PDB file of C-alpha atoms in Angstrom:
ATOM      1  CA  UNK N   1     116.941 108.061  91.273  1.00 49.00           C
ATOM      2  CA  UNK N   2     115.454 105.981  88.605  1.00 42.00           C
ATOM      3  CA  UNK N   3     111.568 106.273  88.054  1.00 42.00           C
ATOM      4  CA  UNK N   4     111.244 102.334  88.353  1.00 41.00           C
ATOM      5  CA  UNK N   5     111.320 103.234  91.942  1.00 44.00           C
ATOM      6  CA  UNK N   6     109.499 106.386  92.690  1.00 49.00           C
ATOM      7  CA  UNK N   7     106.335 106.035  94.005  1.00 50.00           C
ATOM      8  CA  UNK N   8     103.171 105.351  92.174  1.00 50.00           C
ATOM      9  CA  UNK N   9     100.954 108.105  90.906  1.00 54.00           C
ATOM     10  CA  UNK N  10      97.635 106.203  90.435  1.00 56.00           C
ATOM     11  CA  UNK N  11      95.646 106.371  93.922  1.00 64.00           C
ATOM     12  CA  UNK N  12      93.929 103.305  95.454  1.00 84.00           C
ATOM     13  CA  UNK N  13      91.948 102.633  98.586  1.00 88.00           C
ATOM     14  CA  UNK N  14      94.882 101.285 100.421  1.00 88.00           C
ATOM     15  CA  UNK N  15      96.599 104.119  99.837  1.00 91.00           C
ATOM     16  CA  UNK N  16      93.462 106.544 101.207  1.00 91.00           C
ATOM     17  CA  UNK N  17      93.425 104.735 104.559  1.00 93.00           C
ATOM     18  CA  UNK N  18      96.823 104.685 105.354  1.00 92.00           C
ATOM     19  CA  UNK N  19      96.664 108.492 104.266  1.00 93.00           C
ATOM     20  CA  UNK N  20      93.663 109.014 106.479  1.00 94.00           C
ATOM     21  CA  UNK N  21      95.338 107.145 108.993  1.00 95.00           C
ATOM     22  CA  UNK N  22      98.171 109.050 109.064  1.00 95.00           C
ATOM     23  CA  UNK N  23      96.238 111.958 110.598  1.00 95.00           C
ATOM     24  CA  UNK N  24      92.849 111.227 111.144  1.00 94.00           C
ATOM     25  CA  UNK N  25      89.940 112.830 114.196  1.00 94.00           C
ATOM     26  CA  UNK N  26      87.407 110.874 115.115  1.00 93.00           C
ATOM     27  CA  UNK N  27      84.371 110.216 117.454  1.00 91.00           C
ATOM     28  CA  UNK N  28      82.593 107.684 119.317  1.00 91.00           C
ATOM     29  CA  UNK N  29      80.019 106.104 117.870  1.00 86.00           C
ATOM     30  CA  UNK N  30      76.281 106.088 120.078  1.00 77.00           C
ATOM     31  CA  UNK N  31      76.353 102.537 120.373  1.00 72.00           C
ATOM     32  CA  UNK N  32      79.742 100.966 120.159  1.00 73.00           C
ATOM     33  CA  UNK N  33      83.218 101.623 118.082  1.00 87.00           C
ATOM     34  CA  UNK N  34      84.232 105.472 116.751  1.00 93.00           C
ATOM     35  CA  UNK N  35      84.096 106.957 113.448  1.00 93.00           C
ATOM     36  CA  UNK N  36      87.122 108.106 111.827  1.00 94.00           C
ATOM     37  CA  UNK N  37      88.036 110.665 109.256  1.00 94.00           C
ATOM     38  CA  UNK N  38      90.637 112.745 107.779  1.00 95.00           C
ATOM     39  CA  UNK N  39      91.807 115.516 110.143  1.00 93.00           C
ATOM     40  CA  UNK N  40      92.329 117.313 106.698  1.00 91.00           C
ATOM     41  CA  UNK N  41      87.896 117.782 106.799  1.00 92.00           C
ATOM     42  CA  UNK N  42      88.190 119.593 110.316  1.00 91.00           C
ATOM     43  CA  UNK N  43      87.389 122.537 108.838  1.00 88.00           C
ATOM     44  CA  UNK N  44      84.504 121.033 106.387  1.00 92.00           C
ATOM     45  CA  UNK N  45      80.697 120.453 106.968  1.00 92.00           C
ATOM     46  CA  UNK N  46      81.888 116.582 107.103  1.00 93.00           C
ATOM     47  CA  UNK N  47      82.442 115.543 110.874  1.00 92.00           C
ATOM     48  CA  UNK N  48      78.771 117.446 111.543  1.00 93.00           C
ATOM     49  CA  UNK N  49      77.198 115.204 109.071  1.00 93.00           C
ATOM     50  CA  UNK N  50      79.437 112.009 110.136  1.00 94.00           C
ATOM     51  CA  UNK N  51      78.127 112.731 113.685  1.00 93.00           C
ATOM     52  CA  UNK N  52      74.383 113.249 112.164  1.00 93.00           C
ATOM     53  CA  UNK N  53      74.403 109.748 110.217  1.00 92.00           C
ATOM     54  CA  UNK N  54      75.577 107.787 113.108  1.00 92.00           C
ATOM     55  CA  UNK N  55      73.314 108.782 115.059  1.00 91.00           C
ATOM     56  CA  UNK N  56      70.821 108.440 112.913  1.00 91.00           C
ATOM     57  CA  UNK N  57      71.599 105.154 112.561  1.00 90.00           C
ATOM     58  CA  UNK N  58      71.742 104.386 116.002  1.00 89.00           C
ATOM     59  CA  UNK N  59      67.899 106.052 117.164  1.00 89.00           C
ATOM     60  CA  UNK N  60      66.377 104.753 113.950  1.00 90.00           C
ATOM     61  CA  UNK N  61      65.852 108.142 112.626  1.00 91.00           C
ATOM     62  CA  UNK N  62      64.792 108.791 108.556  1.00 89.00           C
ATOM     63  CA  UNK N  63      66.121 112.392 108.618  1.00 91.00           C
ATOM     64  CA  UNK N  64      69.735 113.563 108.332  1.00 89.00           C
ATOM     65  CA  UNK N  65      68.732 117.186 108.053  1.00 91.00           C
ATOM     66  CA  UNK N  66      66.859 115.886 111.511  1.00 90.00           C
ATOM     67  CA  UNK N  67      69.523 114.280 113.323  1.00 91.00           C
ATOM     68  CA  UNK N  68      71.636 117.282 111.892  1.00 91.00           C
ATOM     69  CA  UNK N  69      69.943 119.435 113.597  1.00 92.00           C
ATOM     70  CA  UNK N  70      68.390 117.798 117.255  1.00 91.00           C
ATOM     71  CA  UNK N  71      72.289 115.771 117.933  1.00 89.00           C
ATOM     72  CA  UNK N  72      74.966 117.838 116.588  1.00 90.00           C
ATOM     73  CA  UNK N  73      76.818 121.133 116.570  1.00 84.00           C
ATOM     74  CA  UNK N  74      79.246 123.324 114.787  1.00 78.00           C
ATOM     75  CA  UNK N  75      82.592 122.562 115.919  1.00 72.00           C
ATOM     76  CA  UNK N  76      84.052 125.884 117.447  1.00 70.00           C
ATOM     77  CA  UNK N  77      88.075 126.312 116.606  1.00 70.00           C
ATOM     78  CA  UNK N  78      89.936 124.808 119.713  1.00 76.00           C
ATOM     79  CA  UNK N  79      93.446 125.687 120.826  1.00 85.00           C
ATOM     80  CA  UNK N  80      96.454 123.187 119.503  1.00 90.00           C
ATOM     81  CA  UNK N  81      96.541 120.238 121.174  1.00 93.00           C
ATOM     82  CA  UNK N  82      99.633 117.567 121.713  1.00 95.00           C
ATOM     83  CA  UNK N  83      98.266 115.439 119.100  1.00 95.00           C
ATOM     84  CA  UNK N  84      98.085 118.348 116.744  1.00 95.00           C
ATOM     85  CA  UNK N  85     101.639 119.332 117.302  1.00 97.00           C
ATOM     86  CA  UNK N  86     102.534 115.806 117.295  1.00 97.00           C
ATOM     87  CA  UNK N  87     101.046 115.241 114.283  1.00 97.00           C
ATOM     88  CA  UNK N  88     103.030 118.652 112.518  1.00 97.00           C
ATOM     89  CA  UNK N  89     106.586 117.175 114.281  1.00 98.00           C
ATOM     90  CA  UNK N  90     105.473 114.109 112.301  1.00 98.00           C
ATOM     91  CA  UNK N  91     104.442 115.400 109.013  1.00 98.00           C
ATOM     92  CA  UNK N  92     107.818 117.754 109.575  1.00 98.00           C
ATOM     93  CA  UNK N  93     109.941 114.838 109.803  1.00 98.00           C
ATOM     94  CA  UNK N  94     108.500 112.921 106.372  1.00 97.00           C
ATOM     95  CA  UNK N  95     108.985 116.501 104.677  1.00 97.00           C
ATOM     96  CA  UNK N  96     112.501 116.194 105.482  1.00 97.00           C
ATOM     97  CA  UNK N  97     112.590 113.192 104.190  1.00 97.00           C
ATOM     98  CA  UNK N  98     110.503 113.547 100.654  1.00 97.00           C
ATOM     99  CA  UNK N  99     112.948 117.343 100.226  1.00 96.00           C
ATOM    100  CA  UNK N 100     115.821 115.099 100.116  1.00 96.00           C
ATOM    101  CA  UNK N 101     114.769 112.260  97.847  1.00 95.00           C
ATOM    102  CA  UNK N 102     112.718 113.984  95.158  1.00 94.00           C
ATOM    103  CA  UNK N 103     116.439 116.464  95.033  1.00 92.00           C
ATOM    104  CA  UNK N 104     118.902 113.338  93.868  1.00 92.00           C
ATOM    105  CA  UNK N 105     119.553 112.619  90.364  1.00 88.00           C
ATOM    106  CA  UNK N 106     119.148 109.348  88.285  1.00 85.00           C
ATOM    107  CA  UNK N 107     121.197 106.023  88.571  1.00 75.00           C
ATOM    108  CA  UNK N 108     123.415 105.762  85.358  1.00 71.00           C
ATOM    109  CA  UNK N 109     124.138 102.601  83.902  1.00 58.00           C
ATOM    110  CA  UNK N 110     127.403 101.195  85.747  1.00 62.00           C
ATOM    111  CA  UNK N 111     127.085 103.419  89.241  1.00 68.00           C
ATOM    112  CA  UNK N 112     127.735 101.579  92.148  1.00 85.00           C
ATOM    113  CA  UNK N 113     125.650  98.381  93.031  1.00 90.00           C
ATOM    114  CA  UNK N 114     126.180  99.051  96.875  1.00 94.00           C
ATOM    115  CA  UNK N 115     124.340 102.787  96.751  1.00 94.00           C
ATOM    116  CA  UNK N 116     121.852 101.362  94.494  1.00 93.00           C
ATOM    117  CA  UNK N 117     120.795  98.532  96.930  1.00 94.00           C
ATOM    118  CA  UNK N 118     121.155 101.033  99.584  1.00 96.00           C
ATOM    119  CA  UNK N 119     118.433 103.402  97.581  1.00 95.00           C
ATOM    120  CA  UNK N 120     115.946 100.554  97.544  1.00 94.00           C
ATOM    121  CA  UNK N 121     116.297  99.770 100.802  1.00 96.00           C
ATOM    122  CA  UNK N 122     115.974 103.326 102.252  1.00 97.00           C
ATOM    123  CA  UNK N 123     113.212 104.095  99.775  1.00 96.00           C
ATOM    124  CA  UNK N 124     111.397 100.980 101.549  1.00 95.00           C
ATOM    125  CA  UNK N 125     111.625 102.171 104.836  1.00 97.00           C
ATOM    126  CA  UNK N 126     108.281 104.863 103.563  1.00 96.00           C
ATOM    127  CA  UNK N 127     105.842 102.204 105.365  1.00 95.00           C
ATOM    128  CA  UNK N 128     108.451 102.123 108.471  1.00 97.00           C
ATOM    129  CA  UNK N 129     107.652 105.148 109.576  1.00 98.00           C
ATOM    130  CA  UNK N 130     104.217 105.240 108.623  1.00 97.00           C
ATOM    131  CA  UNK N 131     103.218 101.968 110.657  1.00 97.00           C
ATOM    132  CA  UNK N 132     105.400 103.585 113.974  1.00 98.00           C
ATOM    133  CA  UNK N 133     103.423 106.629 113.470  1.00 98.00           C
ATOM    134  CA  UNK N 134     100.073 105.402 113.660  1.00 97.00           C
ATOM    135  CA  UNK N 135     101.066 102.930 116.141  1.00 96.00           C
ATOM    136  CA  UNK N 136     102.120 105.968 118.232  1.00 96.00           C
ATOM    137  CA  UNK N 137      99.134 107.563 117.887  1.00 95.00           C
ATOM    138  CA  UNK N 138      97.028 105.194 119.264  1.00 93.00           C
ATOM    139  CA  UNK N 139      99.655 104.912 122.236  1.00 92.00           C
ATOM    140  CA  UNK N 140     101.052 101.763 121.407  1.00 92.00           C
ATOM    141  CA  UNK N 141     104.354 102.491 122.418  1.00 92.00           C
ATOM    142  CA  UNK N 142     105.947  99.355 122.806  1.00 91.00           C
ATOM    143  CA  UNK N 143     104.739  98.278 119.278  1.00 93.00           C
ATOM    144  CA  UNK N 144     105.328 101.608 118.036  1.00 96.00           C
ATOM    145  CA  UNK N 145     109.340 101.496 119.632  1.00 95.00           C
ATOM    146  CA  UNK N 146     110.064  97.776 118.124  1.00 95.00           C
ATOM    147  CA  UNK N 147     108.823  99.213 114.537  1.00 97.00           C
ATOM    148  CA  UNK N 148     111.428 101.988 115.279  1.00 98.00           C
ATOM    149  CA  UNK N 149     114.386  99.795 115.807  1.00 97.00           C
ATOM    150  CA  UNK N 150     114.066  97.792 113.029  1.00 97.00           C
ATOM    151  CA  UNK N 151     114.083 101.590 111.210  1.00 98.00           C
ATOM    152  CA  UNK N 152     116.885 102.537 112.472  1.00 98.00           C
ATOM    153  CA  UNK N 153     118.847  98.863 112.019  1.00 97.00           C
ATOM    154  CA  UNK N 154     117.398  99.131 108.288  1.00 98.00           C
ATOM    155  CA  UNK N 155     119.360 102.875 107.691  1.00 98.00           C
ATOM    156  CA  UNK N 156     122.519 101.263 109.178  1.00 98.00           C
ATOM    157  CA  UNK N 157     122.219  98.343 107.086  1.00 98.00           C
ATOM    158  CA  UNK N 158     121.863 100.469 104.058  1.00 98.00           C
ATOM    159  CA  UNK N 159     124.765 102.662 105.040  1.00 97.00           C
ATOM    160  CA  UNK N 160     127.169  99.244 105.261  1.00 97.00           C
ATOM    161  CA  UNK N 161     125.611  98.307 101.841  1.00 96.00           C
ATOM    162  CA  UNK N 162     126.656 101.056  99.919  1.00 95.00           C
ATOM    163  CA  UNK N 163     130.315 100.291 100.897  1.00 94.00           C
ATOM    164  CA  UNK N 164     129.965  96.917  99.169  1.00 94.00           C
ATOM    165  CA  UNK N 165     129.723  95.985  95.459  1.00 88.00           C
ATOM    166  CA  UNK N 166     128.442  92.377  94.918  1.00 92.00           C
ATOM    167  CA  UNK N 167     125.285  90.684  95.487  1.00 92.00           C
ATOM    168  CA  UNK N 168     126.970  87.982  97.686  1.00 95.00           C
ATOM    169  CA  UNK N 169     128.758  90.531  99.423  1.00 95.00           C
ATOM    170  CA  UNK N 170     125.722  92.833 100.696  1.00 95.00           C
ATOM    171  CA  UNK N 171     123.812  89.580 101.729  1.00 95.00           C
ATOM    172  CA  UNK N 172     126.703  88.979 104.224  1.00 96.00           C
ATOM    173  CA  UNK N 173     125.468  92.292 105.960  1.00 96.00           C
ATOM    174  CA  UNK N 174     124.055  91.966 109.246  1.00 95.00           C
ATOM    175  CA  UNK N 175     121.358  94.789 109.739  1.00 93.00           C
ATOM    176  CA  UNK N 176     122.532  94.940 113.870  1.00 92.00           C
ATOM    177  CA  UNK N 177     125.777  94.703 113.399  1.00 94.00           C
ATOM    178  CA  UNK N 178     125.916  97.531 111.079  1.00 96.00           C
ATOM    179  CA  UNK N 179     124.808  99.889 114.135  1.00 96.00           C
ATOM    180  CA  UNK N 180     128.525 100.470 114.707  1.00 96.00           C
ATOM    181  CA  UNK N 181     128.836 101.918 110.988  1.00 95.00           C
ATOM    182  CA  UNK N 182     125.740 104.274 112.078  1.00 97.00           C
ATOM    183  CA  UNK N 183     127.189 105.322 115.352  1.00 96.00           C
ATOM    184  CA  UNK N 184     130.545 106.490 113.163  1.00 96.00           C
ATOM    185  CA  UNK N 185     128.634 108.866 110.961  1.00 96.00           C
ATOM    186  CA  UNK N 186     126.129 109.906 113.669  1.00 96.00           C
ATOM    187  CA  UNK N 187     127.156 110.435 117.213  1.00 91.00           C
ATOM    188  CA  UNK N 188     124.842 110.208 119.652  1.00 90.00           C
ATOM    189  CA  UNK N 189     122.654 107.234 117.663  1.00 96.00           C
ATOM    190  CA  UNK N 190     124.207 104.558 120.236  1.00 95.00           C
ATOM    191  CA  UNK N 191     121.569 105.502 122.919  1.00 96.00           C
ATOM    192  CA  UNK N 192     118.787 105.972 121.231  1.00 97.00           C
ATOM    193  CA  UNK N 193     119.295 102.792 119.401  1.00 96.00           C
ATOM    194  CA  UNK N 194     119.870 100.764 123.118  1.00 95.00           C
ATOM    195  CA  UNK N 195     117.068 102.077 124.452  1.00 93.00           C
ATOM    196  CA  UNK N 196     115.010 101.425 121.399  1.00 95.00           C
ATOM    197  CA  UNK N 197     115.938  97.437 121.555  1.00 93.00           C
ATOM    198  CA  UNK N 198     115.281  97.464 125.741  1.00 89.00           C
ATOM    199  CA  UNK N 199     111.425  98.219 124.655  1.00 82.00           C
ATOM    200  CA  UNK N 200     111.542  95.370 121.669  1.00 70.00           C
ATOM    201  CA  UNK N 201     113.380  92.898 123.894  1.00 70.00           C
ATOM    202  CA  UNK N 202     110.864  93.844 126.934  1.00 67.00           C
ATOM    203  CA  UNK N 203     111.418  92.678 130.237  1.00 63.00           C
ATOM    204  CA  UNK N 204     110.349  92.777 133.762  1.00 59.00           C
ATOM    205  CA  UNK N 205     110.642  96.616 133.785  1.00 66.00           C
ATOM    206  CA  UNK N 206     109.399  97.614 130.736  1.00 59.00           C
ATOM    207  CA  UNK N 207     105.836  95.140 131.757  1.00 58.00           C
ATOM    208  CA  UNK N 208     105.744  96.603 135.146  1.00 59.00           C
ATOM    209  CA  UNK N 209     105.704 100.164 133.344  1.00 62.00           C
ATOM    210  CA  UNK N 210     102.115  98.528 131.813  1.00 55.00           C
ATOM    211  CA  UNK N 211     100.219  97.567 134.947  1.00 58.00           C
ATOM    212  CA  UNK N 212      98.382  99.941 137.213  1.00 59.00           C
ATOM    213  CA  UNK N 213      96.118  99.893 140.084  1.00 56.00           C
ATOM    214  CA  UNK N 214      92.151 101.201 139.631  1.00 63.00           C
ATOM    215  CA  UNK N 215      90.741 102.724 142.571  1.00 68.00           C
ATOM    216  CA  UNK N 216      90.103  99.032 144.385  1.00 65.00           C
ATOM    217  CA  UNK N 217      93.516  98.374 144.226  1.00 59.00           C
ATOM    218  CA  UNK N 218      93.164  95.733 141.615  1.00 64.00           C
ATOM    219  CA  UNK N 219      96.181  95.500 138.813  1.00 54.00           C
ATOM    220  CA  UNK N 220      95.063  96.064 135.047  1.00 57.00           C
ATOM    221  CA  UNK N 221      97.416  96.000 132.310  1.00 56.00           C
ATOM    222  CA  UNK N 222      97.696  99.650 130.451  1.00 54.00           C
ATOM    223  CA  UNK N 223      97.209  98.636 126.372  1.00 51.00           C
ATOM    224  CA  UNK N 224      97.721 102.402 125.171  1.00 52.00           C
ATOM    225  CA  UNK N 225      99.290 105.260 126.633  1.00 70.00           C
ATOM    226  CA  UNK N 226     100.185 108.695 125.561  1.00 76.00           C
ATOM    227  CA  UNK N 227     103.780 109.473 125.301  1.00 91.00           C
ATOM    228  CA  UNK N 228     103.684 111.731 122.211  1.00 96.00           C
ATOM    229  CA  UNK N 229     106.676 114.328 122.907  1.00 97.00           C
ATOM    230  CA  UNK N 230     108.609 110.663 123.138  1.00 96.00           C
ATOM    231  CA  UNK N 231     107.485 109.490 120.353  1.00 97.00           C
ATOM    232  CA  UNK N 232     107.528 112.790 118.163  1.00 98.00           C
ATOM    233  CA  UNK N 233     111.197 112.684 118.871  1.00 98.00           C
ATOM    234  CA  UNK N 234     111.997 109.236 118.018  1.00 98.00           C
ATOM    235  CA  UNK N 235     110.620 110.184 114.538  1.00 98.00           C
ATOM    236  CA  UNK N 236     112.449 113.507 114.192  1.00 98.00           C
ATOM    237  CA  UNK N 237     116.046 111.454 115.061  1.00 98.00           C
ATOM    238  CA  UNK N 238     115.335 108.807 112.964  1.00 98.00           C
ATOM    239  CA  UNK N 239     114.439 110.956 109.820  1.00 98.00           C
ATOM    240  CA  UNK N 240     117.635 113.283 110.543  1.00 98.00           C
ATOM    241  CA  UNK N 241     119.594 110.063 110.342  1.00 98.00           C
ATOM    242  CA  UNK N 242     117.540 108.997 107.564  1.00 98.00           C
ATOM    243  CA  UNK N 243     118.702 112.319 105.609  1.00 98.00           C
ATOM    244  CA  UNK N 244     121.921 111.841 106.648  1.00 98.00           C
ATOM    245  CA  UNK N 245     122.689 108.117 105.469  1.00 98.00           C
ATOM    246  CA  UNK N 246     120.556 108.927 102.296  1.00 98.00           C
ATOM    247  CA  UNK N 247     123.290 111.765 101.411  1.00 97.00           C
ATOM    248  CA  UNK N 248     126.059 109.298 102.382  1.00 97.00           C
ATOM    249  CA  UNK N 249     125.319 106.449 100.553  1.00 96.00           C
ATOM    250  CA  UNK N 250     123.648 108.527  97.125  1.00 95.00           C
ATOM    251  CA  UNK N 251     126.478 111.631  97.820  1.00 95.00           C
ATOM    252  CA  UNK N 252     127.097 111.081  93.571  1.00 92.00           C
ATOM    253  CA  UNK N 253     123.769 112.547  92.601  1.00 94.00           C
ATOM    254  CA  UNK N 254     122.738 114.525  95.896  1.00 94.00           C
ATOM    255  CA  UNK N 255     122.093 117.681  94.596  1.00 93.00           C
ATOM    256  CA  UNK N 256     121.733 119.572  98.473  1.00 94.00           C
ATOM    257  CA  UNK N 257     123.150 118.836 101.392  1.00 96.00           C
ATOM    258  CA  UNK N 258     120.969 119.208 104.064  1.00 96.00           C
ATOM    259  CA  UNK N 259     122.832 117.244 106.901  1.00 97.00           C
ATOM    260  CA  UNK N 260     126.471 116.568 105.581  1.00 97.00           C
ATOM    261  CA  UNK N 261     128.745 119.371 105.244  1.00 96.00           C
ATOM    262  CA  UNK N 262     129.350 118.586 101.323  1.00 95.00           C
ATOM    263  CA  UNK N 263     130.029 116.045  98.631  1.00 95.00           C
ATOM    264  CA  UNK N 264     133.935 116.441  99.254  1.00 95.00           C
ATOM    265  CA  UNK N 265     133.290 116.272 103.266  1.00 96.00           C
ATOM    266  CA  UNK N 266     130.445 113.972 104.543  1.00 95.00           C
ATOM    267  CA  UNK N 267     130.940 114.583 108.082  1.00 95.00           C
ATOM    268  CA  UNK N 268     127.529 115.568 109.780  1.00 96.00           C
ATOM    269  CA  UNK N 269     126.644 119.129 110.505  1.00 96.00           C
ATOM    270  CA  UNK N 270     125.966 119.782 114.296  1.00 94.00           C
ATOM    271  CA  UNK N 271     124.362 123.315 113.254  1.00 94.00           C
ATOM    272  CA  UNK N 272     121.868 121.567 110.752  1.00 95.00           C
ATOM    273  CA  UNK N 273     118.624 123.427 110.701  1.00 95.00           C
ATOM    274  CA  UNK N 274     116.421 120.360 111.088  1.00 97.00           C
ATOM    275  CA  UNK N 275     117.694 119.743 114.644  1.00 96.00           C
ATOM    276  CA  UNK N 276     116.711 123.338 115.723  1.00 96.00           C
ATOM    277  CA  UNK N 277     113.076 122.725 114.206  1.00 97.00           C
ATOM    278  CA  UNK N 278     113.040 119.283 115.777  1.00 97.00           C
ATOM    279  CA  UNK N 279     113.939 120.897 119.584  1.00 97.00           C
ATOM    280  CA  UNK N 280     111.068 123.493 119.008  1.00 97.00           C
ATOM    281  CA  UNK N 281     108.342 120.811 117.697  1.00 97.00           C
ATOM    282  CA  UNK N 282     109.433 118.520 120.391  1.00 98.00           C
ATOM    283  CA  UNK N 283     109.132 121.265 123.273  1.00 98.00           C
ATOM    284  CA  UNK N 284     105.456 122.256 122.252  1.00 97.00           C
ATOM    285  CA  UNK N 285     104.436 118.778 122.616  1.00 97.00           C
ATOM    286  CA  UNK N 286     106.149 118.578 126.064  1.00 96.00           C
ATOM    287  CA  UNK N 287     104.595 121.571 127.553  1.00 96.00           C
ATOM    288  CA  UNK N 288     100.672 120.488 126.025  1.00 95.00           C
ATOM    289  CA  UNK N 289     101.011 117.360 127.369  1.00 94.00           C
ATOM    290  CA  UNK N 290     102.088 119.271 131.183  1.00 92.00           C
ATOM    291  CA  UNK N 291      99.223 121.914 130.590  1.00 92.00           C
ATOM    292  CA  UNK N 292      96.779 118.311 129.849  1.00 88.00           C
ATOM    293  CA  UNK N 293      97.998 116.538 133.413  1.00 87.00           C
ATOM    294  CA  UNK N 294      97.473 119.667 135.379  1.00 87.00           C
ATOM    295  CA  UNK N 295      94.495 120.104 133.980  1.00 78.00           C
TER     296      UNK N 295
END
């Protein structure tokens, strides 16, 4: 694809939280709040000396080396948790992702308007799927789900835009409507796209599924919950179909096929290898999170 649109080289600050974000550990704080950091220092003198200044900070202490050494310990290596293998199903389904777009070609001078327009829009979707993951890691599912939706309404509408060739034509596309076109190339999408827009048009069941009773019997409202084998799989579908409209609509300067059979026959494989990863990232988070509520 053309430079103009790949992304920028020159790091910023935004960039470094949203990266940190992405997958981050962190601690509570001695007095209020938590301190986050990069899950990519785990293995780094950092979260000891993190841990050390805060509380530090909180007892009024001068000494790091101090607090260092009277508050804090070396981190022993623990066994994988959910989260962890959340976070690789994650990171496994924006690899898919990045393989496919950095192996197209460029946009020459008189290709089709539709499959450009469709490029920019799929391109866009980067800070989709960044904002649902970090809203699923935090275990705000609802938020997380609606975020999804408008994903996977975005990839249809760029599939029905590469079809088209004029401006006025593509603004004529509805990005719900074009679910239909989606459902066509991918079987199977129709579900997980209904039960997507029951969680962003929430009712009376999907509240009551937010209120539980503490031990006095009295009803609080649940903010965050984990659900990450859920959510690790809403990810891994909607970056297969992701792949999968991306060869469609750009199948002129695709140079791999990863999820349609070939340039000459775009149906969609049903042995494609990122399905079988998918089922075995998905089924490690599943049986962590059973080992966690026995526990």
């Amino acid at each position: 694809m053309s430079d103009s649109f790949a992304a920028s080289p020159i790091r910023n600050l935004h960039e470094d939280v949203l990266s940190t974000l992405e997958a981050f550990d962190a601690f509570a704080a001695p007095v209020a709040g938590a301190v986050l950091y990069s899950s990519r220092w785990r293995a780094t003198s950092l979260p000891r000396n993190l841990r050390a200044a805060s509380a530090a900070s909180a007892l009024g202490l001068s000494s790091l080396d101090d607090a260092r050494r009277r508050y804090t310990h070396n981190d022993e290596e623990d066994e994988p948790t959910a989260t962890d293998r959340y976070l690789q199903a994650y990171f496994a389904a924006r690899r898919h992702m990045k393989e496919t777009l950095s192996d197209l070609g460029n946009f020459e001078e008189g290709d089709n308007y539709g499959a450009f327009v469709a490029a920019v829009a799929l391109q866009r979707l980067d800070s989709g799927f960044r904002a649902a993951h970090i809203l699923y890691r935090l275990g705000l599912n609802i938020e997380g789900d609606t975020i999804s939706r408008q994903i996977l309404e975005q990839i249809a509408w760029a599939l029905e835009a590469s079809r088209l060739g004029t401006p006025e034509e593509i603004e004529k596309v509805s990005a719900s409507y074009s679910i239909s076109a989606l459902k066509k190339l991918i079987p199977g999408i129709g579900p997980l796209y209904g039960a997507l827009s029951e969680i962003a048009h929430a009712g009376l069941e999907q509240h009551r599924e937010h209120v539980e009773l503490d031990p006095d019997d009295r009803g609080r409202i649940v903010v965050a919950r984990g659900r990450l084998a859920t959510s690790a799989l809403i990810l891994l579908r909607l970056a297969d179909a992701w792949v999968a409209v991306c060869e469609y609509t750009q199948r002129d300067i695709v140079g791999t096929f990863r999820a349609l059979a070939s340039r000459d026959d775009l149906r969609l494989l049903q042995d494609r290898p990122f399905l079988a990863e998918s089922q075995r990232l998905v089924q490690q988070i599943e049986n962590l999170e059973t080992e966690a509520r026995a526990s």
